[in-house]
Coordinates of C-alpha atoms in Angstrom, one line a residue:
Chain W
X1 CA 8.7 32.5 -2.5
X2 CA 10.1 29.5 -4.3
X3 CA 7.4 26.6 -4.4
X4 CA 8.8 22.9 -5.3
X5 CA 5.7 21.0 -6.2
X6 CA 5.1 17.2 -6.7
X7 CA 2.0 15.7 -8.7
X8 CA 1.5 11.8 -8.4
X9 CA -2.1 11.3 -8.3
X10 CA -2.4 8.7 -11.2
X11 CA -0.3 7.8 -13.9
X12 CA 2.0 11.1 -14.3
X13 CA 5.3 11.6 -12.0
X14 CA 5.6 15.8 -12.4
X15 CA 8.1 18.3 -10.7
X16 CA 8.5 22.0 -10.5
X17 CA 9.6 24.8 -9.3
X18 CA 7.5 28.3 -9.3
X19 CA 9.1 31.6 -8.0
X20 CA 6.1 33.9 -7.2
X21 CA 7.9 37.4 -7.3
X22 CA 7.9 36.6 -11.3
X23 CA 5.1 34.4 -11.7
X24 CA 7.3 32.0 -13.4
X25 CA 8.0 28.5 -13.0
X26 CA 12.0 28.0 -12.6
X27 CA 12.1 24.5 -13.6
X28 CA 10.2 21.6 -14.5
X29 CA 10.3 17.7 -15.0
X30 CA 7.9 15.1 -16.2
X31 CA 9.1 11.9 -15.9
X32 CA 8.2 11.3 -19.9
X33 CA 11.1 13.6 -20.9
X34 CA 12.8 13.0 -18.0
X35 CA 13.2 8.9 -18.5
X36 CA 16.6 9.7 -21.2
X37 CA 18.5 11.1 -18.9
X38 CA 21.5 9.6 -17.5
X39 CA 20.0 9.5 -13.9
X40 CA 18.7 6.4 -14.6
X41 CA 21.9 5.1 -16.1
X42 CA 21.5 5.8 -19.5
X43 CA 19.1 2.8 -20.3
X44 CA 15.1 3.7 -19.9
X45 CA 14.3 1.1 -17.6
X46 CA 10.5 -0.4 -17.8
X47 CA 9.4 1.1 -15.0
X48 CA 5.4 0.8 -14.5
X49 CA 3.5 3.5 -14.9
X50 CA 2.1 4.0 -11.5
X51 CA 5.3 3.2 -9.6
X52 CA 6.4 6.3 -8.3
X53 CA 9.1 5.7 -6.0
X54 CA 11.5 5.1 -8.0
X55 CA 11.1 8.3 -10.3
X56 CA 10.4 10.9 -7.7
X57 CA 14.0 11.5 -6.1
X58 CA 15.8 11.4 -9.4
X59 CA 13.0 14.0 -10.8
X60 CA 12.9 17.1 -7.8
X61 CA 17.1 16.6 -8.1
X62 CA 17.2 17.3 -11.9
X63 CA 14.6 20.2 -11.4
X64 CA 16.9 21.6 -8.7
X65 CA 19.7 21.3 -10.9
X66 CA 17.9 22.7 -13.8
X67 CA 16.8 25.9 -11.7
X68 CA 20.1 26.0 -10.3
X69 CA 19.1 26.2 -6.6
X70 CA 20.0 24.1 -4.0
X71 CA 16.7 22.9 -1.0
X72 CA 18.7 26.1 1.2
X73 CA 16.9 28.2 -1.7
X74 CA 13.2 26.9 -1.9
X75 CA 10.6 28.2 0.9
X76 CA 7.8 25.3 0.6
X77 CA 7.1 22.1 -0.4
X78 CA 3.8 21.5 -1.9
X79 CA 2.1 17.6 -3.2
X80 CA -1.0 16.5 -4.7
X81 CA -3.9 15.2 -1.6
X82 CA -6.5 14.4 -3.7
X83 CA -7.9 13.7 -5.7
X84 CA -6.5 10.7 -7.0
X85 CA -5.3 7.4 -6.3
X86 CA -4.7 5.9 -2.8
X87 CA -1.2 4.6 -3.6
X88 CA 0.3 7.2 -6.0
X89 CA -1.4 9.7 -3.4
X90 CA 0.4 8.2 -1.1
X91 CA 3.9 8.0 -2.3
X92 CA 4.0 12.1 -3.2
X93 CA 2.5 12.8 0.0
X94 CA 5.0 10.8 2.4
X95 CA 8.3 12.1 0.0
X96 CA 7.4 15.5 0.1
X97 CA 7.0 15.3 3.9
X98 CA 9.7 14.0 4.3
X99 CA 12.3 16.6 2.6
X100 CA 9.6 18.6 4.4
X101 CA 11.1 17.4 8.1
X102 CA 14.8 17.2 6.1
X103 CA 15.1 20.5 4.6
X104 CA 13.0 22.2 7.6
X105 CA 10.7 24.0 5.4
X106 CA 6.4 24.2 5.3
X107 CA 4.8 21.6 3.3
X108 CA 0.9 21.5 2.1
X109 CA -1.2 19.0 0.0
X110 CA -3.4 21.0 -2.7
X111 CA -6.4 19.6 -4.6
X112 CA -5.2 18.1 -8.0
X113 CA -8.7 19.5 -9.6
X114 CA -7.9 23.2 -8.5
X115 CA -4.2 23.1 -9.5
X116 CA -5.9 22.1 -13.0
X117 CA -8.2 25.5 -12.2
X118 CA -5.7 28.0 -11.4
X119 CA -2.8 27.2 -13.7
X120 CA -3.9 29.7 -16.0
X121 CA -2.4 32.4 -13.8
X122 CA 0.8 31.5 -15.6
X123 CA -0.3 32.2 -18.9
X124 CA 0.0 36.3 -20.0
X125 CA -2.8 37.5 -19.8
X126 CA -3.8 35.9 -16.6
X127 CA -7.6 35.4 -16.2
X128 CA -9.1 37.6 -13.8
X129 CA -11.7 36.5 -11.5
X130 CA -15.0 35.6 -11.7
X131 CA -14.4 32.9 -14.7
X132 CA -16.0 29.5 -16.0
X133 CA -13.7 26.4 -16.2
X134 CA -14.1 23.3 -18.5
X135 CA -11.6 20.5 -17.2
X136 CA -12.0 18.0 -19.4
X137 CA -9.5 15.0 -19.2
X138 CA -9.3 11.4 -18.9
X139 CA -10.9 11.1 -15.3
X140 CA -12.7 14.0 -15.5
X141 CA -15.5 16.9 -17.0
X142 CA -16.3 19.5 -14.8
X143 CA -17.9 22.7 -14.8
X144 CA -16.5 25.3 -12.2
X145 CA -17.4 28.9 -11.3
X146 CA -14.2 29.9 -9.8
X147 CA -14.9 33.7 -8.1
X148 CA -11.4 33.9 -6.5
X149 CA -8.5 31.4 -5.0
X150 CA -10.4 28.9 -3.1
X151 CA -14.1 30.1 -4.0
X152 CA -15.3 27.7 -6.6
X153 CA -18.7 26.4 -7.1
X154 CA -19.3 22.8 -9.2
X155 CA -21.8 23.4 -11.8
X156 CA -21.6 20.5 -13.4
X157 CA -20.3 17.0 -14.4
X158 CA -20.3 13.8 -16.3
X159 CA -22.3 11.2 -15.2
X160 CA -20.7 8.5 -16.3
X161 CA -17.4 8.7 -18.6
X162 CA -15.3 11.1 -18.4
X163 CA -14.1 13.2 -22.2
X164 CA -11.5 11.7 -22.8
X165 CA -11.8 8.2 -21.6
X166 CA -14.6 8.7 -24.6
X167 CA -11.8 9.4 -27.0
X168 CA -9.5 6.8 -25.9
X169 CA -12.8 3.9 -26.0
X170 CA -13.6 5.2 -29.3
X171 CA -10.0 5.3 -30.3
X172 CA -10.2 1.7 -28.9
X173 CA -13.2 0.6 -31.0
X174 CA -11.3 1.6 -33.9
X175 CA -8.6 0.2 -33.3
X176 CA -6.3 2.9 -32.8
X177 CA -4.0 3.2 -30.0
X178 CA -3.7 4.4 -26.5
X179 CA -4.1 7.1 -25.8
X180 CA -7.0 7.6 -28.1
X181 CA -7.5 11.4 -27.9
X182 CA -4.6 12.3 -30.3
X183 CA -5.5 9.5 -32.5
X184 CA -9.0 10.1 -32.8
X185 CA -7.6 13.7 -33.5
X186 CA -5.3 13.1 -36.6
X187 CA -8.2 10.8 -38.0
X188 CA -10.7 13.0 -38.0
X189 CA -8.9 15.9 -39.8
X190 CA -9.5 13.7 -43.1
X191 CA -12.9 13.0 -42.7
X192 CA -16.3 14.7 -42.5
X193 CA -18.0 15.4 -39.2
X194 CA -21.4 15.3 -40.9
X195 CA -21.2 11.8 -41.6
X196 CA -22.8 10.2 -38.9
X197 CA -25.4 11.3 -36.7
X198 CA -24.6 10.7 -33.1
X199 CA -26.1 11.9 -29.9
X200 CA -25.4 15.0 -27.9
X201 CA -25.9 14.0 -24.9
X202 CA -28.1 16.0 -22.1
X203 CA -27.9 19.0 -24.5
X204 CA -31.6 19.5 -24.6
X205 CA -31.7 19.2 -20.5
X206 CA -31.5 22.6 -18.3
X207 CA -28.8 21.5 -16.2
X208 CA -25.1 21.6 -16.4
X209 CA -24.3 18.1 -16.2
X210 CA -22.6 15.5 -19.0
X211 CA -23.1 11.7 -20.1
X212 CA -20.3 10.5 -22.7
X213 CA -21.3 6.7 -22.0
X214 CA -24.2 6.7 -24.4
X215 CA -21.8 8.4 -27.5
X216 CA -19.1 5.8 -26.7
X217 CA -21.9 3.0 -27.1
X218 CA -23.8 4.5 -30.2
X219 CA -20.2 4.6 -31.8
X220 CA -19.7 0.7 -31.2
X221 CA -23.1 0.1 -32.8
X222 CA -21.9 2.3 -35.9
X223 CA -18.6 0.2 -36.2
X224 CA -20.3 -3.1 -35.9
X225 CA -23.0 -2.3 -38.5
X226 CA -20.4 -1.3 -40.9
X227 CA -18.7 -4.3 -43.2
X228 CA -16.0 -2.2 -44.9
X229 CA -14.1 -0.3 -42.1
X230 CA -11.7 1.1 -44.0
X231 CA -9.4 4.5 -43.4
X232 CA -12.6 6.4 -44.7
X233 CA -15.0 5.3 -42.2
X234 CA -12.5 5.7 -39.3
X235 CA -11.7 9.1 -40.3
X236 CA -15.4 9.7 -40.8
X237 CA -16.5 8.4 -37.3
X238 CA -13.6 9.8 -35.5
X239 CA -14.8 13.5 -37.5
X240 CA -18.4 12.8 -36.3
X241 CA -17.7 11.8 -33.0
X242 CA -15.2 14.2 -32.3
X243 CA -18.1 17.3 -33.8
X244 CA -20.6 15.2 -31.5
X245 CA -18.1 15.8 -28.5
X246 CA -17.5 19.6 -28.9
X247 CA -21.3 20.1 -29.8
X248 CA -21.6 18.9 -26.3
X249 CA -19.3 21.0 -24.4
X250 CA -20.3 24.3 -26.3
X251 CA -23.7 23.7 -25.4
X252 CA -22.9 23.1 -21.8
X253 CA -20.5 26.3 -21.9
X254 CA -22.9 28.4 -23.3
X255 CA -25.6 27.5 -20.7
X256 CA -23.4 27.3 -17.8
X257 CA -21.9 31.2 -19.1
X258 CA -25.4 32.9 -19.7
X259 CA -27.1 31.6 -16.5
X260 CA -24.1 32.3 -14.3
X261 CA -23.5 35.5 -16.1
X262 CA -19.9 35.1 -16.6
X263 CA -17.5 36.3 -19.5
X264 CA -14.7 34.5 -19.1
X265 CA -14.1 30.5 -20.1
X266 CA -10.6 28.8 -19.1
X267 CA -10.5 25.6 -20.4
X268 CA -8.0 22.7 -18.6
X269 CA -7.2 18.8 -18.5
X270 CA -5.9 16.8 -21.7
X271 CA -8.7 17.1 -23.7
X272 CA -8.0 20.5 -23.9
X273 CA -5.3 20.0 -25.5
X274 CA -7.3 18.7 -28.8
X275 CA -7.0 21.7 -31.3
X276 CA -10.2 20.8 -33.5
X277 CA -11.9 21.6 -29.9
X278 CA -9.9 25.1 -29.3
X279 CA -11.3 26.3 -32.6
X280 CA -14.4 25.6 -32.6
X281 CA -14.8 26.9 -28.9
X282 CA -13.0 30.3 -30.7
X283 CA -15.8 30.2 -33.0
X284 CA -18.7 29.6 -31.1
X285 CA -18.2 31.8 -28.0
X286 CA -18.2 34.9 -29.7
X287 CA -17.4 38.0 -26.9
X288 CA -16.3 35.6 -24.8
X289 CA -12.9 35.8 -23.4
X290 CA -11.5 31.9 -23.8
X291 CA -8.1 31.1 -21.6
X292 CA -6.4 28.0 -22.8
X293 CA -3.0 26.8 -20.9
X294 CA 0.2 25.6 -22.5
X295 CA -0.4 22.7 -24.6
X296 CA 2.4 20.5 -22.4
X297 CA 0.7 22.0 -18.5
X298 CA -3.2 20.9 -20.1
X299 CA -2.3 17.1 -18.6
X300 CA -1.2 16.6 -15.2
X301 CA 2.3 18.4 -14.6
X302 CA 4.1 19.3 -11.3
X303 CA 4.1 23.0 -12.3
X304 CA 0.1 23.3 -11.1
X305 CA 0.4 21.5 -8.0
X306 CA 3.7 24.6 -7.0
X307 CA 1.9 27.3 -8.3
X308 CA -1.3 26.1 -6.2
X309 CA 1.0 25.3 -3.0
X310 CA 2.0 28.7 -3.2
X311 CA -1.4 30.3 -2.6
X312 CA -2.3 27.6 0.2
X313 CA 0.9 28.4 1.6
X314 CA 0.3 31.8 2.0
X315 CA -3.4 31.5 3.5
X316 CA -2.5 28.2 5.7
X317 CA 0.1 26.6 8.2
X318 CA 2.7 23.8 7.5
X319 CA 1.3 20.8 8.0
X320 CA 2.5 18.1 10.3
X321 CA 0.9 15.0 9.1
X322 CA 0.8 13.1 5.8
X323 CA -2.8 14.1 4.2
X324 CA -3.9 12.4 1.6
X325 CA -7.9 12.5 0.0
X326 CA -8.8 10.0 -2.5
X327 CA -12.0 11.3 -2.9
X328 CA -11.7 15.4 -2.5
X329 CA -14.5 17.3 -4.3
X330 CA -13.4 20.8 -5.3
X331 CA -16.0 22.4 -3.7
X332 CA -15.1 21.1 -0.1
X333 CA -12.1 23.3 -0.2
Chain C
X1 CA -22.2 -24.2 -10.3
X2 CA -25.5 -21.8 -10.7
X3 CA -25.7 -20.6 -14.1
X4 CA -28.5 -18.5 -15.3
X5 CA -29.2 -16.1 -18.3
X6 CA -31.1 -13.3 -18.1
X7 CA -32.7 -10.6 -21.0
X8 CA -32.6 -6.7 -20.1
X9 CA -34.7 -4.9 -22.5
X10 CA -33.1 -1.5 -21.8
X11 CA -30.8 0.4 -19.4
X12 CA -33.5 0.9 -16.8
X13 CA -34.5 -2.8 -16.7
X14 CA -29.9 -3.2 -16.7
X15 CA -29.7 -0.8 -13.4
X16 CA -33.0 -2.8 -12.1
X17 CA -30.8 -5.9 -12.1
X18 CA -28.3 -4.3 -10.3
X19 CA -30.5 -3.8 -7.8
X20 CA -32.3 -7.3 -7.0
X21 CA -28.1 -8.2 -7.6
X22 CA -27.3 -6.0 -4.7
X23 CA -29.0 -8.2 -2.2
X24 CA -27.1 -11.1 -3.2
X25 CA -24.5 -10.0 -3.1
X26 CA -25.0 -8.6 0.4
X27 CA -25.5 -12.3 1.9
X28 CA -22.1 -13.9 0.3
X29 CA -19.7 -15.1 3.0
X30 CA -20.7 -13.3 5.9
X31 CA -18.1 -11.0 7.4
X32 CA -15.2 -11.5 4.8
X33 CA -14.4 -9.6 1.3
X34 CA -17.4 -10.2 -1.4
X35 CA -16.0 -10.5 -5.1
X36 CA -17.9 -9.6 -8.2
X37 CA -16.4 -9.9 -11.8
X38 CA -18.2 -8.1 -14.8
X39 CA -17.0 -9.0 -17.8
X40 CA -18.4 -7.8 -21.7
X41 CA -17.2 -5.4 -24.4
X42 CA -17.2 -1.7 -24.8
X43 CA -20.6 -0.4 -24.2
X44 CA -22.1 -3.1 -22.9
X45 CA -23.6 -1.9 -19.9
X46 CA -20.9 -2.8 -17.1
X47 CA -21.0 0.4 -15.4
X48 CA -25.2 1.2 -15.6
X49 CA -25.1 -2.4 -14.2
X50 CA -22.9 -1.3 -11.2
X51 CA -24.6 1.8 -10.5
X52 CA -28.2 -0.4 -10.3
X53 CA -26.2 -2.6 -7.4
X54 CA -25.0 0.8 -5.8
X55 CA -28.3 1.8 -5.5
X56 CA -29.8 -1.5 -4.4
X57 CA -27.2 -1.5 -1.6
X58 CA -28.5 1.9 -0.6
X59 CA -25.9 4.6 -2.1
X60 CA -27.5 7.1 -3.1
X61 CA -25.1 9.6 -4.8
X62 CA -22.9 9.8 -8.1
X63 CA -21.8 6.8 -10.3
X64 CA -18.9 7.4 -12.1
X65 CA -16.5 5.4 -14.6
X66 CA -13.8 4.2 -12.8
X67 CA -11.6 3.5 -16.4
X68 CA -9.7 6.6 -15.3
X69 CA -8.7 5.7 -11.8
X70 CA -9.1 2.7 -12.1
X71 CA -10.9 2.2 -8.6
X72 CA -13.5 4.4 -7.6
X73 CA -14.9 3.9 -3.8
X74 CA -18.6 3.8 -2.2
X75 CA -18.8 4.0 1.6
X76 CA -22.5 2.4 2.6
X77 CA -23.7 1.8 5.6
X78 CA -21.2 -1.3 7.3
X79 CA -19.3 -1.7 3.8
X80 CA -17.0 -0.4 1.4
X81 CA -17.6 -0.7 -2.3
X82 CA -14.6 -1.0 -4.6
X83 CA -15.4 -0.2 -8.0
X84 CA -12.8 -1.4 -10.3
X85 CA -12.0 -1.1 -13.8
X86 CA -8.7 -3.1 -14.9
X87 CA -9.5 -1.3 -18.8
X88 CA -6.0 0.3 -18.5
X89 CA -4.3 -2.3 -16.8
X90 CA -1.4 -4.1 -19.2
X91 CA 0.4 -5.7 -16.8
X92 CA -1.2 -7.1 -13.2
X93 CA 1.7 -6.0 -11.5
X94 CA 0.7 -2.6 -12.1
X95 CA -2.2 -3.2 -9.4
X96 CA 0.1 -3.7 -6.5
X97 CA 1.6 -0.9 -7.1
X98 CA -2.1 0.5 -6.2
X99 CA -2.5 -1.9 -3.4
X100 CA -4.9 -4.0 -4.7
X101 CA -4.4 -6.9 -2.1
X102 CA -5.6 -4.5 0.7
X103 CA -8.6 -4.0 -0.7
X104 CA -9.7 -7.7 -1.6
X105 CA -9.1 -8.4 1.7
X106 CA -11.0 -6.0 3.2
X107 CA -13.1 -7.5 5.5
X108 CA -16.3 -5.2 4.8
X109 CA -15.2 -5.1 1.1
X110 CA -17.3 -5.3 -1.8
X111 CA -15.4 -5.6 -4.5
X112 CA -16.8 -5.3 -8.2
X113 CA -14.8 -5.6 -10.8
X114 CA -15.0 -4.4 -14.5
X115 CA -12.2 -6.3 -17.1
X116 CA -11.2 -8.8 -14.3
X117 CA -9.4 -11.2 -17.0
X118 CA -6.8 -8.2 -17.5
X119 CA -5.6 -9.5 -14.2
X120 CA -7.0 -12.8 -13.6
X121 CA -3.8 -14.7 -12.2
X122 CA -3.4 -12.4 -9.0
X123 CA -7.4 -12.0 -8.4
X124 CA -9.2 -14.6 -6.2
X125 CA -12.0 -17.0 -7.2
X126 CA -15.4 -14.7 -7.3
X127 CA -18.2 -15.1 -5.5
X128 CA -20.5 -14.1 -9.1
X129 CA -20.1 -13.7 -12.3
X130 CA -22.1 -11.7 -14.7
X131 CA -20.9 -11.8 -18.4
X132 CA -23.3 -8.8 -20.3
X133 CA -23.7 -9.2 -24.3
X134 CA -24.6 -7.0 -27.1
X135 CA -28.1 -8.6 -28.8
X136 CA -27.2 -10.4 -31.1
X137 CA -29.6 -8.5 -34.0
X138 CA -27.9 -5.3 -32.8
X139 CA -31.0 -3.8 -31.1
X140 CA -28.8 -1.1 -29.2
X141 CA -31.2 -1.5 -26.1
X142 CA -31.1 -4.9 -25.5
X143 CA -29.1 -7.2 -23.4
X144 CA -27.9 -10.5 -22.9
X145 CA -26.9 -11.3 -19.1
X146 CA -25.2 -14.8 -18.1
X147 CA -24.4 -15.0 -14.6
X148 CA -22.0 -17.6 -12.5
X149 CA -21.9 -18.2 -8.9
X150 CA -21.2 -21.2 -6.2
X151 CA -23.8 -19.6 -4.1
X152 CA -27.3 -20.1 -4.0
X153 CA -28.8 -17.3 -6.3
X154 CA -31.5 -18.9 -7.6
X155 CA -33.9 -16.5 -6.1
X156 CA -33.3 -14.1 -8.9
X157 CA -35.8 -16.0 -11.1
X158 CA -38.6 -15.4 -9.2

């Protein structure tokens, strides 16, 4: 089967196509990369970044083009419910219903958080079931068993901020830019992550749970105690903050691992995407098996939302309305 | 004009306000939208704040920061809480695009908003204000509340 998927829950526009007797997604389109192309007549226009409707059409005909099929060759249409944002929601859900009725072909809304879950199963080797998952991105840190397609149990979460928003406050603080989790990144590579002492938050409490507010506001105390805040201190802070933040996780991952028995970790969402964090998860989960997806399908990308249509598709109907969930926990599935 | 300033000694005393907030906030213009702007810096205390209101009004699950998606939604008994945070907002035209007029008009709306001045020219007057500050001596526990409203909210002293 031939899956086109659509992702427009918050800020990203994605497209893709996944062919499941290969396991292999055909073609793919963010609108990022997609913006210099001369579909929108050779100049980027400003288009904001939640505005949709403008980018969708352009996007699913350049991944057609780029898989070389025409909508005779693909078997389902597949869009993010939920979670997300009412609008953007809103705007997938309704175009992909629509070539839905136009094309005559099934249609189903997935859950953005297990498309996030399950796009390992593209990577070689493929996770196997039972496995932990970190997703850990700008909206979100979550702790999942997942035991097989559509079994997952929440074992966690934050409490408050989410990772990343973290990074991009700190980033903030320090004046760096937006977003603040590459930033904080390149920064912290010069500097020591002993530096400072920050908190790890919830680390000595049994459950799985996070809090990244507290970190974010012991960091503005640091900054506004300190007189000279030159490139040393920000690279010192952004080392220490960043050690502080993986400190964290590992802890959490360790717990979450040992009490739930499991021996495989796949982490997810942009934060994974932070290299600093990759390797010390390498080093400190020793016998564990650690799955990490493509650095460009850790952030929200069309390619998870077709690969996850596909196995809805196969279990469920077509739908026949427009569905969207702005608030969809991953364990009402 | 009511104007009033408040000391919270901690984060507990912070989500305590919230709650004795909450009621206020309840009685504003019966049967039409209910506006709240939070306004301070990084790490003041917006969200803990928000969360003591939440409970106040009777919600009794999870918090989170909005920053990410910007609103985040509360169904209590006879109204909906909007929780926004305009953090990520660069220009106010971005929040049509997410509809904000629907939900400041909703009629059993309670709308409480975190970085309102990112948008000020297309949000309507609010019904409070609540500016937090850091302490000035940098005592990371302790905060400074002022708070703004038309309506009669002097009940919060006693």
């Amino acid at each position: 089967m031939r899956i086109l998927g659509i992702e427009t829950s918050c800020d990203e526009t994605g497209v893709a196509i996944y062919d499941s007797d290969d396991n292999i997604i055909l073609a793919e389109q963010l609108f990022t990369q997609a913006s210099k192309h001369a579909q929108y007549g050779g100049v980027v226009p400003e288009l904001a970044s939640r505005d949709h409707i403008p980018k969708l059409l352009p996007l699913i005909s350049m991944t057609l083009e780029e898989a070389n099929l025409s909508p005779d060759e693909i078997d389902g249409i597949a869009y993010t419910s939920g979670p997300g944002l009412r609008g953007p929601l809103l705007t997938g859900a309704a175009l992909a219903r629509s070539l839905s009725i136009g094309w005559n072909k099934p249609c189903v809304g997935i859950n953005h958080m297990e498309a996030h879950l399950l796009i390992n199963l593209l990577e070689k080797p493929a996770p196997s079931f039972p496995f932990l998952t970190l997703l850990i991105s700008g909206g979100h840190c979550l702790l999942i068993k997942a035991s097989g397609i559509g079994e997952y149990e929440q074992l966690g979460q934050t409490r408050d901020d989410a990772v990343g928003e973290a990074f991009d406050k700190v980033a903030r603080l320090l004046g760096l830019s937006y977003p603040g989790g590459p930033e904080v990144e390149k920064m912290a590579k010069e500097g020591d992550h002993l530096s400072y002492v920050l908190p790890r938050p919830m680390t000595k409490e049994n459950h799985l749970d996070f809090s990244f507010s507290g970190l974010k506001t012991a960091v503005y105390y640091l900054v506004k105690s300190q007189k000279q805040k030159n490139q040393e201190f920000i690279q010192n802070i952004c080392a220490s903050f960043q050690n502080a933040v993986a400190e964290t996780l590992i802890n959490k991952c360790k717990r979450a691992l040992s009490v739930h028995n499991l021996s495989r970790l796949v982490v997810g969402g942009g934060v994974a995407a932070n290299q600093y964090l990759r390797d010390r998860l390498e080093v400190e989960l020793k016998g564990i098996d650690l799955f990490f997806p493509k650095l460009e399908r850790c952030t929200d990308n069309g390619a998870m939302v077709a690969l996850t249509g596909f196995y809805r598709l196969k279990k469920s109907k077509s739908e026949t309305s427009i569905n969207i969930k702005p608030r969809w926990n991953l364990s009402e599935i | 004009m009511n104007s009033f300033q408040l000391t919270s000694e901690n984060e507990f005393e912070t989500r305590f306000l919230g709650e004795k907030l909450s009621q206020q906030i309840l009685e504003f213009n019966f049967g039409s939208p209910k506006i709240v702007f939070l306004t301070g810096e990084l790490g003041t205390g917006k969200t803990t704040l928000t969360k003591g209101i939440l409970k106040g009004m009777g919600y009794k699950g999870l918090v989170k920061s909005p920053t990410f998606n910007i609103v985040e939604i509360y169904e209590i008994s006879d109204h909906s809480v909007f929780h926004f945070d305009f953090f990520r907002i660069v220009h106010s035209r971005e929040l049509s695009e997410i509809g904000i007029q629907e939900y400041l008009t909703d009629k059993s709306g309670i709308s409480i908003i975190e970085w309102p001045e990112r948008a000020s020219s297309i949000l309507p007057k609010p019904d409070l204000k609540i500016h937090i500050g850091h302490s000035s001596d940098l005592n990371e526990d302790v905060r400074k509340f002022t708070i703004n409203s038309d309506h009669d909210i002097g009940i919060l002293l006693g």
